[in-house]
Tab-separated table of C-alpha atoms in Angstrom:
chain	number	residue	atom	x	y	z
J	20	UNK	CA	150.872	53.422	107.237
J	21	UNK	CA	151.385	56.696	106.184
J	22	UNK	CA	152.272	58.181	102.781
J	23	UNK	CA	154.467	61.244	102.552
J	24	UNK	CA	154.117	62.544	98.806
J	25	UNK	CA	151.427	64.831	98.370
J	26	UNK	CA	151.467	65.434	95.319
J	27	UNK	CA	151.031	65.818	92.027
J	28	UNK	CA	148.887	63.632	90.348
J	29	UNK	CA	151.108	62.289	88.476
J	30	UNK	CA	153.388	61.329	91.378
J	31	UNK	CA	150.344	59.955	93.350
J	32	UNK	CA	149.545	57.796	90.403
J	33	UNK	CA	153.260	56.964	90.557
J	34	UNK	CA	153.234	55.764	93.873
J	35	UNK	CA	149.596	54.596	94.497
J	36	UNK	CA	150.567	51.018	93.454
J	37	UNK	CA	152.411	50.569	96.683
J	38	UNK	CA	150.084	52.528	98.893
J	39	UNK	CA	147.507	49.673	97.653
J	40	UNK	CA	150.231	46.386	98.518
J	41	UNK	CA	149.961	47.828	101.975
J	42	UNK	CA	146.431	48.729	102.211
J	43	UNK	CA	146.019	45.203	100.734
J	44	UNK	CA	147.808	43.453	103.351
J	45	UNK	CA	145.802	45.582	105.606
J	46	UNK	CA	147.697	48.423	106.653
J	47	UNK	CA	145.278	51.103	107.169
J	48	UNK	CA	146.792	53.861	104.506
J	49	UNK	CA	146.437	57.553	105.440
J	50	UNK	CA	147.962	59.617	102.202
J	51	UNK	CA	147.582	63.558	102.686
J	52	UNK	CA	147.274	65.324	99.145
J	53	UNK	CA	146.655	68.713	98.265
J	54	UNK	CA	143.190	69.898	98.583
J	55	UNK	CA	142.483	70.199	95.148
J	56	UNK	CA	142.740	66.348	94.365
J	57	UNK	CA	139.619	65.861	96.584
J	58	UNK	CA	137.529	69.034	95.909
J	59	UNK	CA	135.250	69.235	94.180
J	60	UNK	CA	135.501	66.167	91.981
J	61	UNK	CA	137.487	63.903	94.324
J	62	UNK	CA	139.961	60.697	93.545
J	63	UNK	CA	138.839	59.027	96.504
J	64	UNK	CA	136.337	57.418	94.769
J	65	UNK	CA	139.372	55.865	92.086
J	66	UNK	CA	141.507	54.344	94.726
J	67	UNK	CA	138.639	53.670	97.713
J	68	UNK	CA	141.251	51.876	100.063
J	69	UNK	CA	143.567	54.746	100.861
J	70	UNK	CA	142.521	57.217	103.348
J	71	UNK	CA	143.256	60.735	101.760
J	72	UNK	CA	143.395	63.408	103.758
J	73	UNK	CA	143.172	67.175	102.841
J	74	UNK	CA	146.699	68.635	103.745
J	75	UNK	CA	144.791	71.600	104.937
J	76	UNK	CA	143.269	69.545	107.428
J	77	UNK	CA	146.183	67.644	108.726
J	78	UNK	CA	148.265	69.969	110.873
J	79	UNK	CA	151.170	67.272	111.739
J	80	UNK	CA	152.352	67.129	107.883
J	81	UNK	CA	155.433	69.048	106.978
J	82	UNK	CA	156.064	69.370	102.932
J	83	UNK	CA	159.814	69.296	104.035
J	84	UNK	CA	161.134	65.451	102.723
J	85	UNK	CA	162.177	63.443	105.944
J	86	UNK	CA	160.674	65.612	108.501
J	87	UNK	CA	157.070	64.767	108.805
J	88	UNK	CA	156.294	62.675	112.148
J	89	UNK	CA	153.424	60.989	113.257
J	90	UNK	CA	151.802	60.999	117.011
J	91	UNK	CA	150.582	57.722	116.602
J	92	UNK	CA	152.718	54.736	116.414
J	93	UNK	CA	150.179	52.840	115.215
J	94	UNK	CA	150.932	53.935	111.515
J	95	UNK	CA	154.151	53.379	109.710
J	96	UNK	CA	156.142	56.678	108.580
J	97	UNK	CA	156.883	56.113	104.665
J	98	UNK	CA	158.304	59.108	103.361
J	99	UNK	CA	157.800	58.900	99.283
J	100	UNK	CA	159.519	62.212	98.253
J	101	UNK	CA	162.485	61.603	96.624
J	102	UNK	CA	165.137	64.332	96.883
J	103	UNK	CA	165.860	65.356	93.472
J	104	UNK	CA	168.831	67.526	94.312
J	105	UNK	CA	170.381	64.234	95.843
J	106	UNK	CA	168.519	61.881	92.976
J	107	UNK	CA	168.991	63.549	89.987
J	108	UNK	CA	167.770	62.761	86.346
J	109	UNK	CA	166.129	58.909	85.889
J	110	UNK	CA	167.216	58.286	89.692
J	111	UNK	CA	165.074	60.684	91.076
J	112	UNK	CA	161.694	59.067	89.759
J	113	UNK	CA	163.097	55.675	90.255
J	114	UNK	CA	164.290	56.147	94.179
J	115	UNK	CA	160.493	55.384	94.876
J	116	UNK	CA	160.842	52.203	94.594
J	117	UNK	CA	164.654	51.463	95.321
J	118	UNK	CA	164.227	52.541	98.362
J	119	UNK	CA	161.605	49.994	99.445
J	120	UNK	CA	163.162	47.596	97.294
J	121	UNK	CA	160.168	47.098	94.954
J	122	UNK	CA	160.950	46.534	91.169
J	123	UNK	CA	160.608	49.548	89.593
J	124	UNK	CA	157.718	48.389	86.588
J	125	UNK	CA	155.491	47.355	90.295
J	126	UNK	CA	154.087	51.206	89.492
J	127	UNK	CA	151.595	49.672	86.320
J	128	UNK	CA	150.301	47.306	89.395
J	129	UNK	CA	148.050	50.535	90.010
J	130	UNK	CA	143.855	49.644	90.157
J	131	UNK	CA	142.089	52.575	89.592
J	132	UNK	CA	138.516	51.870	90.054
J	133	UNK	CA	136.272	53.902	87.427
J	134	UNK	CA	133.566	56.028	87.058
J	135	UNK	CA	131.765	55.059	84.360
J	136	UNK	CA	128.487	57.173	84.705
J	137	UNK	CA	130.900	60.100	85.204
J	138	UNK	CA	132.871	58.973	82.308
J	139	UNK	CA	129.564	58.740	80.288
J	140	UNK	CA	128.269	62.182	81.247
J	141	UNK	CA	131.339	63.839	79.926
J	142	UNK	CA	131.322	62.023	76.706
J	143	UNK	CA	127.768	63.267	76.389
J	144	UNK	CA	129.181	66.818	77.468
J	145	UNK	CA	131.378	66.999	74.882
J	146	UNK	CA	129.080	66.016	72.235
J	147	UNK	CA	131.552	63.169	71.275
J	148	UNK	CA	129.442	60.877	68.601
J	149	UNK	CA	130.007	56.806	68.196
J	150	UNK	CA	132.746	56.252	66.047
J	151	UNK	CA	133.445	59.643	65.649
J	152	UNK	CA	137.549	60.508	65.187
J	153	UNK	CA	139.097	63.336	67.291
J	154	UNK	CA	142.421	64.597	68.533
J	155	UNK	CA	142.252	64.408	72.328
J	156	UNK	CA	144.884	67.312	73.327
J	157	UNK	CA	145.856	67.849	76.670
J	158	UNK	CA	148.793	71.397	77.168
J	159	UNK	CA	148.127	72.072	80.739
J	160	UNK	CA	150.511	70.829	83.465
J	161	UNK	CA	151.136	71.700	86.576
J	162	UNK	CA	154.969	73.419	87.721
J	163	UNK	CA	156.711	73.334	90.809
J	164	UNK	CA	155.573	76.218	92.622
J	165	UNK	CA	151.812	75.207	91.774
J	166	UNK	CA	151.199	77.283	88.830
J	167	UNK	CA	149.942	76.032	85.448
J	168	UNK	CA	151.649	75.827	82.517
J	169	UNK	CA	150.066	75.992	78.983
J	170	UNK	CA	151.399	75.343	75.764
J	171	UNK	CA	149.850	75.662	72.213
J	172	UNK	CA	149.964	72.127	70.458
J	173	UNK	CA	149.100	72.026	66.141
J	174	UNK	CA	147.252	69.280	64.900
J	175	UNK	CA	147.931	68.493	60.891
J	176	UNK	CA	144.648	66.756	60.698
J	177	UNK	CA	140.710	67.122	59.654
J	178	UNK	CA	139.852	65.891	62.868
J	179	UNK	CA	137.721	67.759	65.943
J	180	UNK	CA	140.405	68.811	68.132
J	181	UNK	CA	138.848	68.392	71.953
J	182	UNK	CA	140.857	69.787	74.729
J	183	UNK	CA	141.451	68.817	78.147
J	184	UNK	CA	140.298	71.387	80.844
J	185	UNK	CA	139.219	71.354	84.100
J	186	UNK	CA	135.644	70.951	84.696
J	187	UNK	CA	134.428	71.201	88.232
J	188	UNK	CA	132.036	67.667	88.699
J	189	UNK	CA	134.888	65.718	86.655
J	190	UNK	CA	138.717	64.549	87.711
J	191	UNK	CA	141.402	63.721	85.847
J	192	UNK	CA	140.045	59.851	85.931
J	193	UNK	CA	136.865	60.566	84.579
J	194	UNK	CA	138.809	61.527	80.918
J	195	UNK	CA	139.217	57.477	80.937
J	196	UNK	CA	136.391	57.036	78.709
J	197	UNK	CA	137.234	59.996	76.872
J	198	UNK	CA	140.730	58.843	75.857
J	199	UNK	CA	139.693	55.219	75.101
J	200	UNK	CA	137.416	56.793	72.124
J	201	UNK	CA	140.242	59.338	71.102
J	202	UNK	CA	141.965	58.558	67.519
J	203	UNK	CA	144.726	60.812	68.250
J	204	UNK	CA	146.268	61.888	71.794
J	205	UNK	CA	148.459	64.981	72.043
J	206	UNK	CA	149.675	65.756	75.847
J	207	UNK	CA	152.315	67.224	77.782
J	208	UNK	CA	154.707	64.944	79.821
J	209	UNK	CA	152.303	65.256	82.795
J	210	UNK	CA	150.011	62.975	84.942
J	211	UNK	CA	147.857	61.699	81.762
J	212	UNK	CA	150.904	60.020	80.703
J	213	UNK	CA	150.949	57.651	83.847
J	214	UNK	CA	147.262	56.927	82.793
J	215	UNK	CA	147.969	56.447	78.850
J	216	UNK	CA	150.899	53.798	79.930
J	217	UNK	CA	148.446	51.542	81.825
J	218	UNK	CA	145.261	51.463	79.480
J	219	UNK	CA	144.800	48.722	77.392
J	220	UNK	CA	142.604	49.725	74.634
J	221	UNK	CA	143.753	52.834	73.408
J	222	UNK	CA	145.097	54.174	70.031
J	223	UNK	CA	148.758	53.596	68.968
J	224	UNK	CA	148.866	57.399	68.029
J	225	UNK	CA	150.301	58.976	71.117
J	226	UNK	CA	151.999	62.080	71.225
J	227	UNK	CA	154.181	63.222	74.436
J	228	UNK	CA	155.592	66.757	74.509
J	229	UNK	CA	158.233	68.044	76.776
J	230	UNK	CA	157.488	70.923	79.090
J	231	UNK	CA	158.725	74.347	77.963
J	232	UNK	CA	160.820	75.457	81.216
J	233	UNK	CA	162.517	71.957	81.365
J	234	UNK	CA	163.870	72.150	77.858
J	235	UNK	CA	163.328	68.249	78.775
J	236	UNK	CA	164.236	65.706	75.738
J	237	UNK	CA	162.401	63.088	77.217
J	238	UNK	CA	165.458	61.437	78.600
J	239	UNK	CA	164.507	61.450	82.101
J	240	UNK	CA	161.006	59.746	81.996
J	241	UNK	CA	161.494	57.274	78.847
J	242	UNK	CA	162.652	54.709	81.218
J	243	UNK	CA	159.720	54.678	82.773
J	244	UNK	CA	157.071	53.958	80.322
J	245	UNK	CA	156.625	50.562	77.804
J	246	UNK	CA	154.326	52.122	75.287
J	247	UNK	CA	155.394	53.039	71.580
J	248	UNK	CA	154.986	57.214	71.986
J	249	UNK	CA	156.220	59.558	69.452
J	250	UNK	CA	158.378	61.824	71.570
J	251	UNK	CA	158.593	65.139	70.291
């Protein structure tokens, strides 16, 4: 089986729940994603039966939707990109799963297997204490064209404000811990938000933002998520 949708994170955490149905009903899954999802902190370790490959390192890939082929037969051609142009607005996200046929709430049926002593080391990093209340605030996001966006977000609050940043040994996964303790989230529409929507024991205060160039009301990704966020 192969996956064609490389990325971004949030699309891979989109999608991963049907990469696993066919890894479990043992398709062997090979899922190229850019590089950076697997150095230097890689998800591998979160989703263990997918076979992700560096698309640096796998020459037969095209990043064109619909024209990627496979030499061996052996694996099944699934091409996940949905054409936006074609699929505009909620349909675009939602095509995923038409197109297999798969309800479209199957997405939440994602297992991501955690790192807790990575999760632990960068509470300790951050100097988070028991019981102590913070704003966890993620503005970073990635764009299109593989640049990163930023946006300054105001808390109205006494509490620390701890920010979401890349740190080499940690992924995006290892935050888990880190956003179960948080009293307050603050993030971007961006791949956190696939992770907030499937965590159980998290705060009620959760704050989405739209992105800047989008001048995005929120309209096109409501549909997709059950939780009570204040959309701003």
């Amino acid at each position: 089986m192969f996956v064609d949708q490389p990325g971004w994170l949030g699309d891979i955490i989109f999608v991963m729940a049907i990469a696993q149905k066919y890894a479990n009903d043992g398709y062997v899954v090979d899922y190229p994603i850019y590089d950076e999802y697997l150095e230097p902190a890689s998800i591998q370790k979160n989703f263990p039966t997918i076979n992700f490959i560096a698309r640096s390192k796998f020459h037969n890939y095209s990043k064109y939707y619909g024209t990627s082929k496979l030499e061996d037969d052996e694996y099944i051609y699934l091409p996940f990109i949905a054409n936006y142009h074609k699929h505009p607005s909620n349909n675009h996200m939602r095509y995923k799963y038409e197109m297999l046929n798969f309800p479209l709430d199957m997405w939440r049926n994602v297992e991501i297997v955690r790192d807790f002593n990575a999760e632990q080391k960068l509470i300790d990093k951050l100097n988070i204490l028991p019981d102590e209340k913070f704003n966890l605030i993620n503005a970073n996001y990635s764009t299109y064209y593989k640049k990163i966006g930023q946006m300054s977000l105001m808390m109205n609050n006494s509490y620390r404000n701890i920010h979401m940043s890349i740190i080499d040994e940690f992924n995006l996964f290892d935050w888990i811990g880190v956003i179960e303790k948080a009293t307050t989230i603050h993030t971007i529409h961006t791949a956190i938000h696939y992770i907030l929507d499937v965590l159980p024991n998290i705060t009620n205060e959760l704050h989405i933002y739209p992105r800047i160039e989008l001048n995005d009301s929120h309209d096109r990704i409501k549909f997709l998520f059950e939780k009570n966020y204040i959309y701003h």
